[in-house]
Amino acid sequence: MHPNDPSLKSFIDSAQGSDFPIQNLPYGAFSTADDSRVRIGVAIGDNILDLCAVEAAGLLPKMASSSIFDHPVINEFMSLGPAAWSGIRQAISELLRHDNPKLRDDAALRERALVVRKDATLHLPVRVAGFSDFYSSREHATNAGIMIRGPENALGANWLHIPIGYNSRASTIVASGTPIHRPMGQIKPPDGPPIFGPCRRLDFELEMAAIVGAPTQMGHRISTAQAQEAIFGFALLNDWSARDIQAWEYVPLGPFLAKAFATTLGQWIVPAEALEPCRVEGPTQDPQPLPYLLQPPRMNYDVDLEVDLRPGGLNSTSTLTHTNFKYMYWSTAQQLAHHTSTGCAMSVGDVIGSGTISGPEKSMYGSMLELAWGGKEPITLEGGVKRAFLEDGDTLIMRGWAQANGYRIGFGECSGEVLPSNS
Ligand code: CA
């Protein structure tokens, strides 16, 4: 049976009805108190299946001459290509089925290979080769454009023709749970000369990351259909942003250091194959994109996204926004096809940021910039606390899940606490 079959059940009871049913099998990097090696596993219910352990036991098909999963990142696995991704996923699914005794009835192996998820430490699961970030939510681009240029010219002249993006920094992509220091930078106060100091308008950006698993050659352009096949999976992404640093530096070359100080990747990389049942049609594209950006049907994903904020020193958590990945105007496949259109080479482990995901309602905005409208309309949290931007001690938690036919595909968390600047 196909690993996405809704009738599949795992012998791990907690998998059924959880965010990590047998139909999900997202990849993560983890270590445990009694084994500090960082290794690769999949989330299944309340557990992690240690792929390094089941591979060593000879229970996975041999796809390479050396170990695929005895690594701290999934790059070696991804570099084997799409046929191996499907083959391994099929084998893991079979191993976890309720009617397969191989692992279920081997108490010693279960002891070695199943880890309690809440007792594990999660790490960055991918060696990030490059990081490109897009700007593909029409609602977000319109909101930001209104604040910068006014409602008449909210969308730039190119926006409906090109998936707008820029090359960001791979070096500062960090694992979920990593604290983020408020950046220092050059800021231009409204009245007076530029100063150097702590960012005063620190923001989050709710995004999805597509992880490129198949490389492209320099000088070689791929279609949207080929781009779709090159994507290994998706994770949550928080593209932390320093709005005041950004406002001063971005003319004329775009964002630079305002985005380069930290980006947080979510805990789990959900295989693109697991999200197949959640593909939906995106917004109508008018004008019709140029031929190289035309795409097959249903290239967006119906993934619910939520952002919570827990202020420092308080126990209360407030939900800031609830939106959906499906609202994106440009799909990931279009972004990746566009990325290669001049012959730019893509590498295994490249991260493609979707761009801030905002929806049509105010409750669906994907950044503080929009939620508090440039600081003009601070939002009120549980307990009466107000926020225009993020303050020191604030913890931001992103969550995501897709509802398939009878089960949920969860992405876990993408979280980080804001610490004071290193001044
Ligand atoms: Ca961004």
Short mmCIF file of C-alpha atoms and ligand atoms in Angstrom, two decimals:
data_model
loop_
_atom_site.label_atom_id
_atom_site.label_comp_id
_atom_site.label_asym_id
_atom_site.label_seq_id
_atom_site.Cartn_x
_atom_site.Cartn_y
_atom_site.Cartn_z
CA MET A 1 0.00 0.00 0.00
CA HIS A 2 1.12 3.55 -0.69
CA PRO A 3 2.51 5.32 2.44
CA ASN A 4 -0.22 7.99 2.04
CA ASP A 5 -3.06 5.44 2.22
CA PRO A 6 -5.53 6.77 4.84
CA SER A 7 -6.31 3.25 6.09
CA LEU A 8 -2.73 2.62 7.29
CA LYS A 9 -2.20 2.23 11.04
CA SER A 10 0.97 2.01 13.11
CA PHE A 11 1.66 -0.39 16.00
CA ILE A 12 2.68 2.78 17.86
CA ASP A 13 -0.74 3.69 19.25
CA SER A 14 0.06 7.37 19.87
CA ALA A 15 0.57 7.85 16.11
CA GLN A 16 -3.14 7.51 15.36
CA GLY A 17 -4.87 10.90 15.55
CA SER A 18 -1.63 12.77 16.29
CA ASP A 19 0.25 15.30 14.15
CA PHE A 20 2.70 12.50 13.32
CA PRO A 21 0.62 9.60 11.98
CA ILE A 22 2.19 6.88 9.82
CA GLN A 23 1.19 8.91 6.72
CA ASN A 24 3.50 11.82 7.72
CA LEU A 25 6.99 10.48 8.64
CA PRO A 26 8.83 13.85 8.75
CA TYR A 27 12.62 13.88 9.04
CA GLY A 28 14.51 15.52 11.89
CA ALA A 29 17.95 15.47 13.52
CA PHE A 30 18.10 14.49 17.19
CA SER A 31 20.28 13.45 20.10
CA THR A 32 19.43 11.95 23.48
CA ALA A 33 20.74 12.19 27.04
CA ASP A 34 22.44 8.79 26.80
CA ASP A 35 23.62 9.16 23.19
CA SER A 36 24.92 12.59 22.20
CA ARG A 37 25.48 11.67 18.53
CA VAL A 38 23.24 13.81 16.33
CA ARG A 39 21.44 11.41 14.00
CA ILE A 40 18.42 11.28 11.70
CA GLY A 41 14.99 10.03 12.64
CA VAL A 42 11.32 10.35 11.73
CA ALA A 43 8.60 11.49 14.10
CA ILE A 44 5.91 8.87 14.73
CA GLY A 45 3.29 9.68 17.39
CA ASP A 46 5.03 10.42 20.70
CA ASN A 47 8.24 8.79 19.43
CA ILE A 48 11.14 9.25 17.08
CA LEU A 49 12.21 6.26 15.02
CA ASP A 50 16.03 6.28 14.95
CA LEU A 51 16.80 5.62 11.28
CA CYS A 52 20.45 5.07 12.06
CA ALA A 53 19.50 2.17 14.37
CA VAL A 54 17.07 0.50 11.95
CA GLU A 55 19.54 0.96 9.10
CA ALA A 56 22.26 -0.72 11.19
CA ALA A 57 19.84 -3.58 11.89
CA GLY A 58 19.52 -4.12 8.14
CA LEU A 59 15.85 -3.15 8.00
CA LEU A 60 16.16 -0.45 5.33
CA PRO A 61 16.96 -1.09 1.66
CA LYS A 62 20.61 -0.45 0.88
CA MET A 63 20.68 2.63 -1.35
CA ALA A 64 24.34 3.60 -1.04
CA SER A 65 27.71 2.02 -0.28
CA SER A 66 27.87 3.65 3.15
CA SER A 67 25.33 4.61 5.80
CA ILE A 68 22.61 7.05 4.73
CA PHE A 69 21.41 8.03 8.18
CA ASP A 70 24.48 7.96 10.42
CA HIS A 71 24.91 11.69 9.77
CA PRO A 72 23.83 14.80 11.65
CA VAL A 73 21.93 16.10 8.57
CA ILE A 74 19.75 14.65 5.78
CA ASN A 75 21.89 15.95 2.89
CA GLU A 76 23.48 12.54 2.20
CA PHE A 77 20.03 10.99 2.01
CA MET A 78 18.63 13.77 -0.18
CA SER A 79 21.52 13.50 -2.62
CA LEU A 80 20.39 9.96 -3.53
CA GLY A 81 17.47 11.48 -5.46
CA PRO A 82 13.66 11.23 -5.63
CA ALA A 83 13.48 7.47 -6.28
CA ALA A 84 15.44 6.81 -3.08
CA TRP A 85 13.28 9.29 -1.11
CA SER A 86 10.16 7.33 -2.10
CA GLY A 87 11.80 3.94 -1.61
CA ILE A 88 13.01 4.74 1.91
CA ARG A 89 9.69 6.30 2.88
CA GLN A 90 7.91 3.15 1.70
CA ALA A 91 10.29 0.97 3.74
CA ILE A 92 9.87 3.09 6.91
CA SER A 93 6.10 3.00 6.49
CA GLU A 94 6.12 -0.80 6.19
CA LEU A 95 8.33 -1.12 9.25
CA LEU A 96 5.91 0.92 11.39
CA ARG A 97 2.68 -0.79 10.29
CA HIS A 98 0.49 -2.42 12.89
CA ASP A 99 0.59 -5.76 11.07
CA ASN A 100 4.36 -5.97 10.55
CA PRO A 101 6.08 -7.93 13.37
CA LYS A 102 9.70 -7.10 12.35
CA LEU A 103 10.15 -4.12 14.63
CA ARG A 104 6.90 -4.46 16.59
CA ASP A 105 7.86 -7.80 18.12
CA ASP A 106 11.61 -7.22 18.50
CA ALA A 107 11.79 -5.77 22.00
CA ALA A 108 15.56 -5.27 21.93
CA LEU A 109 15.47 -3.37 18.65
CA ARG A 110 12.48 -1.30 19.74
CA GLU A 111 14.46 -0.34 22.82
CA ARG A 112 17.34 0.88 20.61
CA ALA A 113 15.33 2.42 17.78
CA LEU A 114 12.37 4.16 19.43
CA VAL A 115 13.07 7.32 21.40
CA VAL A 116 10.52 9.29 23.42
CA ARG A 117 10.16 12.48 21.39
CA LYS A 118 9.83 14.88 24.31
CA ASP A 119 13.07 13.55 25.85
CA ALA A 120 15.10 14.13 22.66
CA THR A 121 16.98 17.28 21.70
CA LEU A 122 16.28 18.39 18.14
CA HIS A 123 18.96 19.93 15.92
CA LEU A 124 19.15 21.62 12.52
CA PRO A 125 18.35 18.69 10.18
CA VAL A 126 19.91 20.08 7.01
CA ARG A 127 23.32 21.47 6.06
CA VAL A 128 21.98 24.60 4.38
CA ALA A 129 23.78 25.19 1.08
CA GLY A 130 22.12 28.46 0.10
CA PHE A 131 19.12 30.45 1.22
CA SER A 132 16.92 32.43 -1.14
CA ASP A 133 13.89 34.23 0.20
CA PHE A 134 10.85 35.23 -1.83
CA TYR A 135 8.06 37.80 -1.47
CA SER A 136 5.16 35.87 -2.92
CA SER A 137 2.08 36.62 -0.80
CA ARG A 138 -0.01 39.21 -2.60
CA GLU A 139 -1.63 40.23 0.69
CA HIS A 140 1.75 40.73 2.42
CA ALA A 141 3.28 42.58 -0.55
CA THR A 142 0.18 44.79 -0.76
CA ASN A 143 0.21 45.59 2.98
CA ALA A 144 3.95 46.36 2.98
CA GLY A 145 3.56 48.38 -0.25
CA ILE A 146 0.72 50.47 1.20
CA MET A 147 2.93 51.37 4.18
CA ILE A 148 5.89 52.29 1.94
CA ARG A 149 4.28 53.78 -1.20
CA GLY A 150 0.58 54.26 -0.44
CA PRO A 151 -2.42 52.27 -1.72
CA GLU A 152 -2.20 53.52 -5.34
CA ASN A 153 1.14 51.84 -6.05
CA ALA A 154 1.14 49.13 -3.40
CA LEU A 155 2.38 46.37 -5.72
CA GLY A 156 5.55 47.14 -7.67
CA ALA A 157 5.28 47.14 -11.51
CA ASN A 158 7.07 43.78 -11.70
CA TRP A 159 5.26 41.97 -8.87
CA LEU A 160 2.55 40.22 -10.93
CA HIS A 161 5.15 39.08 -13.50
CA ILE A 162 8.11 37.85 -11.43
CA PRO A 163 8.27 35.85 -8.20
CA ILE A 164 10.35 38.54 -6.42
CA GLY A 165 13.20 37.21 -4.28
CA TYR A 166 16.71 37.87 -3.03
CA ASN A 167 19.75 35.88 -1.96
CA SER A 168 19.86 35.68 1.83
CA ARG A 169 22.31 34.04 4.26
CA ALA A 170 22.63 30.28 4.80
CA SER A 171 25.18 30.76 7.58
CA THR A 172 22.69 32.01 10.16
CA ILE A 173 19.86 29.53 9.69
CA VAL A 174 19.43 27.91 13.10
CA ALA A 175 17.44 25.09 14.70
CA SER A 176 14.07 25.67 16.32
CA GLY A 177 14.51 26.63 19.98
CA THR A 178 17.74 28.60 19.41
CA PRO A 179 17.54 31.98 21.23
CA ILE A 180 18.00 35.02 19.01
CA HIS A 181 19.90 38.11 20.09
CA ARG A 182 18.31 41.40 19.13
CA PRO A 183 20.56 42.64 16.32
CA MET A 184 22.66 45.78 16.42
CA GLY A 185 22.70 47.86 13.28
CA GLN A 186 22.69 51.18 11.52
CA ILE A 187 19.36 52.95 11.94
CA LYS A 188 18.13 56.29 10.65
CA PRO A 189 15.87 58.05 13.17
CA PRO A 190 13.16 60.22 11.51
CA ASP A 191 14.79 63.44 12.71
CA GLY A 192 18.55 63.28 12.76
CA PRO A 193 21.58 61.48 11.39
CA PRO A 194 22.05 57.70 11.32
CA ILE A 195 22.99 55.96 14.56
CA PHE A 196 24.39 52.51 15.42
CA GLY A 197 22.41 50.65 18.10
CA PRO A 198 20.00 47.86 19.01
CA CYS A 199 17.13 47.25 16.57
CA ARG A 200 13.94 48.93 17.82
CA ARG A 201 11.53 47.31 15.37
CA LEU A 202 12.24 43.59 15.62
CA ASP A 203 9.77 41.43 13.73
CA PHE A 204 9.05 37.84 12.71
CA GLU A 205 8.01 36.63 9.27
CA LEU A 206 5.81 33.53 9.07
CA GLU A 207 7.09 31.48 6.14
CA MET A 208 7.45 27.97 4.80
CA ALA A 209 10.82 26.62 3.71
CA ALA A 210 11.11 24.33 0.71
CA ILE A 211 14.21 22.14 0.93
CA VAL A 212 15.84 21.47 -2.44
CA GLY A 213 16.86 17.81 -2.67
CA ALA A 214 17.89 17.49 -6.32
CA PRO A 215 20.58 19.79 -7.72
CA THR A 216 20.45 21.66 -11.05
CA GLN A 217 23.40 22.42 -13.32
CA MET A 218 24.70 25.92 -13.94
CA GLY A 219 23.33 27.18 -17.25
CA HIS A 220 20.43 24.70 -17.15
CA ARG A 221 16.84 25.90 -16.69
CA ILE A 222 14.13 23.63 -15.24
CA SER A 223 10.35 23.69 -15.73
CA THR A 224 7.83 24.14 -12.93
CA ALA A 225 7.03 20.40 -13.13
CA GLN A 226 10.74 19.55 -12.78
CA ALA A 227 11.03 22.08 -9.95
CA GLN A 228 8.23 20.32 -8.10
CA GLU A 229 10.13 17.02 -8.32
CA ALA A 230 13.34 18.61 -7.07
CA ILE A 231 11.77 19.64 -3.74
CA PHE A 232 12.48 17.11 -1.01
CA GLY A 233 10.14 18.56 1.60
CA PHE A 234 8.81 21.50 3.56
CA ALA A 235 9.39 22.95 7.03
CA LEU A 236 8.25 25.98 9.00
CA LEU A 237 10.47 29.07 8.78
CA ASN A 238 10.75 32.27 10.81
CA ASP A 239 12.63 34.90 8.82
CA TRP A 240 13.38 37.28 11.73
CA SER A 241 13.52 40.85 10.42
CA ALA A 242 14.88 44.14 11.75
CA ARG A 243 12.47 46.64 10.20
CA ASP A 244 14.36 49.80 11.12
CA ILE A 245 17.69 48.47 9.83
CA GLN A 246 15.86 47.27 6.71
CA ALA A 247 14.18 50.64 6.04
CA TRP A 248 17.54 52.45 5.94
CA GLU A 249 19.69 49.87 4.11
CA TYR A 250 17.37 48.43 1.46
CA VAL A 251 17.73 51.14 -1.21
CA PRO A 252 18.73 50.26 -3.90
CA LEU A 253 19.80 46.60 -3.53
CA GLY A 254 17.13 45.18 -1.21
CA PRO A 255 17.36 43.59 2.25
CA PHE A 256 20.86 42.81 3.53
CA LEU A 257 21.75 42.70 7.23
CA ALA A 258 18.17 43.28 8.40
CA LYS A 259 17.49 39.65 7.48
CA ALA A 260 20.95 38.12 7.85
CA PHE A 261 21.29 37.95 11.65
CA ALA A 262 19.03 34.90 12.18
CA THR A 263 16.48 32.67 10.47
CA THR A 264 14.85 29.77 12.36
CA LEU A 265 14.00 26.51 10.60
CA GLY A 266 11.20 24.35 12.01
CA GLN A 267 11.84 21.04 13.79
CA TRP A 268 10.63 18.62 11.12
CA ILE A 269 10.97 18.40 7.34
CA VAL A 270 7.74 16.94 5.98
CA PRO A 271 8.36 15.01 2.74
CA ALA A 272 6.73 16.65 -0.29
CA GLU A 273 5.24 13.23 -1.02
CA ALA A 274 3.34 13.29 2.31
CA LEU A 275 1.76 16.61 1.29
CA GLU A 276 0.48 15.32 -2.07
CA PRO A 277 -3.09 14.81 -0.72
CA CYS A 278 -3.07 18.46 0.47
CA ARG A 279 -2.32 20.09 -2.89
CA VAL A 280 -4.83 22.77 -3.91
CA GLU A 281 -5.26 25.38 -6.60
CA GLY A 282 -3.63 28.75 -5.79
CA PRO A 283 -5.13 32.18 -6.48
CA THR A 284 -5.93 32.97 -10.13
CA GLN A 285 -2.87 34.54 -11.76
CA ASP A 286 -3.84 37.56 -13.84
CA PRO A 287 -2.02 38.55 -16.02
CA GLN A 288 -1.10 35.05 -17.12
CA PRO A 289 2.56 34.39 -16.27
CA LEU A 290 5.13 34.00 -19.05
CA PRO A 291 5.36 30.45 -20.48
CA TYR A 292 8.36 29.41 -18.37
CA LEU A 293 6.26 30.06 -15.22
CA LEU A 294 3.14 28.16 -16.33
CA GLN A 295 2.51 25.20 -14.07
CA PRO A 296 0.47 21.99 -13.70
CA PRO A 297 -2.77 22.19 -11.68
CA ARG A 298 -2.93 22.33 -7.87
CA MET A 299 0.58 23.53 -7.03
CA ASN A 300 -0.30 25.22 -3.72
CA TYR A 301 -0.62 23.43 -0.38
CA ASP A 302 -3.44 23.66 2.14
CA VAL A 303 -1.40 24.01 5.35
CA ASP A 304 -2.84 25.79 8.39
CA LEU A 305 -0.34 28.07 10.11
CA GLU A 306 -0.46 29.66 13.53
CA VAL A 307 1.87 32.00 15.43
CA ASP A 308 1.82 32.32 19.23
CA LEU A 309 3.67 34.86 21.36
CA ARG A 310 4.65 34.27 24.99
CA PRO A 311 5.95 37.48 26.59
CA GLY A 312 8.91 37.09 28.94
CA GLY A 313 7.98 36.63 32.59
CA LEU A 314 4.36 35.81 31.80
CA ASN A 315 2.72 32.40 31.61
CA SER A 316 0.08 33.48 29.12
CA THR A 317 0.42 32.78 25.42
CA SER A 318 -1.49 34.74 22.79
CA THR A 319 -2.21 33.67 19.23
CA LEU A 320 -1.08 36.46 16.92
CA THR A 321 -2.22 35.06 13.63
CA HIS A 322 -3.82 32.05 11.94
CA THR A 323 -3.42 31.79 8.19
CA ASN A 324 -2.76 29.25 5.44
CA PHE A 325 0.04 28.47 2.98
CA LYS A 326 -2.58 28.10 0.22
CA TYR A 327 -2.96 31.89 -0.13
CA MET A 328 0.47 32.30 -1.79
CA TYR A 329 0.22 33.94 -5.23
CA TRP A 330 3.41 32.35 -6.60
CA SER A 331 3.90 28.64 -5.87
CA THR A 332 7.17 27.09 -4.69
CA ALA A 333 7.51 25.35 -8.06
CA GLN A 334 7.26 28.71 -9.84
CA GLN A 335 9.81 30.23 -7.46
CA LEU A 336 12.29 27.43 -8.06
CA ALA A 337 11.76 27.36 -11.85
CA HIS A 338 12.24 31.14 -11.90
CA HIS A 339 15.37 30.78 -9.74
CA THR A 340 17.01 28.60 -12.41
CA SER A 341 15.73 30.68 -15.36
CA THR A 342 18.99 32.56 -15.93
CA GLY A 343 21.05 29.42 -15.34
CA CYS A 344 21.60 29.79 -11.59
CA ALA A 345 22.66 26.39 -10.19
CA MET A 346 20.69 24.96 -7.26
CA SER A 347 22.35 22.70 -4.69
CA VAL A 348 21.21 19.87 -2.43
CA GLY A 349 20.28 21.56 0.85
CA ASP A 350 19.22 24.90 -0.62
CA VAL A 351 16.41 26.52 1.35
CA ILE A 352 13.73 28.42 -0.56
CA GLY A 353 11.77 30.76 1.73
CA SER A 354 8.19 31.26 0.56
CA GLY A 355 8.08 34.86 1.73
CA THR A 356 5.83 36.08 4.52
CA ILE A 357 2.49 34.29 4.39
CA SER A 358 -0.44 36.63 4.96
CA GLY A 359 -4.10 35.96 4.26
CA PRO A 360 -6.93 38.28 3.27
CA GLU A 361 -8.14 39.06 6.82
CA LYS A 362 -6.31 41.09 9.45
CA SER A 363 -6.27 38.02 11.73
CA MET A 364 -4.24 36.27 9.00
CA TYR A 365 -1.28 38.65 8.72
CA GLY A 366 2.15 37.01 8.91
CA SER A 367 4.26 39.74 10.56
CA MET A 368 4.10 42.31 13.35
CA LEU A 369 4.64 45.00 10.70
CA GLU A 370 1.21 44.18 9.32
CA LEU A 371 -0.56 43.13 12.54
CA ALA A 372 0.35 46.39 14.31
CA TRP A 373 0.40 48.35 11.03
CA GLY A 374 3.93 49.70 11.15
CA GLY A 375 3.75 50.27 14.91
CA LYS A 376 0.74 52.60 14.61
CA GLU A 377 -1.83 50.11 15.96
CA PRO A 378 -0.22 48.05 18.74
CA ILE A 379 -1.99 44.75 19.39
CA THR A 380 -3.26 43.72 22.82
CA LEU A 381 -2.23 40.30 24.13
CA GLU A 382 -3.67 38.12 26.91
CA GLY A 383 -3.36 39.97 30.23
CA GLY A 384 -3.54 43.39 28.57
CA VAL A 385 0.12 43.47 27.41
CA LYS A 386 0.62 45.53 24.25
CA ARG A 387 3.05 44.91 21.39
CA ALA A 388 3.97 46.93 18.30
CA PHE A 389 7.13 44.88 17.67
CA LEU A 390 8.93 42.08 19.55
CA GLU A 391 10.48 42.82 22.93
CA ASP A 392 13.34 41.13 24.78
CA GLY A 393 12.12 37.97 26.53
CA ASP A 394 9.36 37.35 23.99
CA THR A 395 9.15 33.78 22.71
CA LEU A 396 7.64 33.25 19.30
CA ILE A 397 6.16 29.83 18.42
CA MET A 398 5.01 28.86 14.93
CA ARG A 399 3.00 25.71 14.25
CA GLY A 400 1.64 24.16 11.08
CA TRP A 401 -0.54 21.24 10.06
CA ALA A 402 -2.34 19.98 6.98
CA GLN A 403 -5.64 18.13 7.19
CA ALA A 404 -5.75 15.17 4.83
CA ASN A 405 -8.49 12.59 4.41
CA GLY A 406 -8.88 11.32 7.99
CA TYR A 407 -5.48 12.29 9.38
CA ARG A 408 -3.31 15.34 10.10
CA ILE A 409 0.18 16.10 8.78
CA GLY A 410 1.94 18.18 11.46
CA PHE A 411 5.13 20.19 11.12
CA GLY A 412 5.94 20.48 14.85
CA GLU A 413 7.21 23.84 16.04
CA CYS A 414 9.47 26.65 14.91
CA SER A 415 10.30 28.66 18.02
CA GLY A 416 12.79 31.12 19.43
CA GLU A 417 13.20 33.54 22.31
CA VAL A 418 14.36 37.11 21.80
CA LEU A 419 17.40 37.95 23.96
CA PRO A 420 18.84 41.43 24.54
CA SER A 421 21.41 42.65 22.02
CA ASN A 422 25.12 41.92 22.41
CA SER A 423 25.96 45.60 22.71
CA CA B 1 11.19 37.01 4.39
#
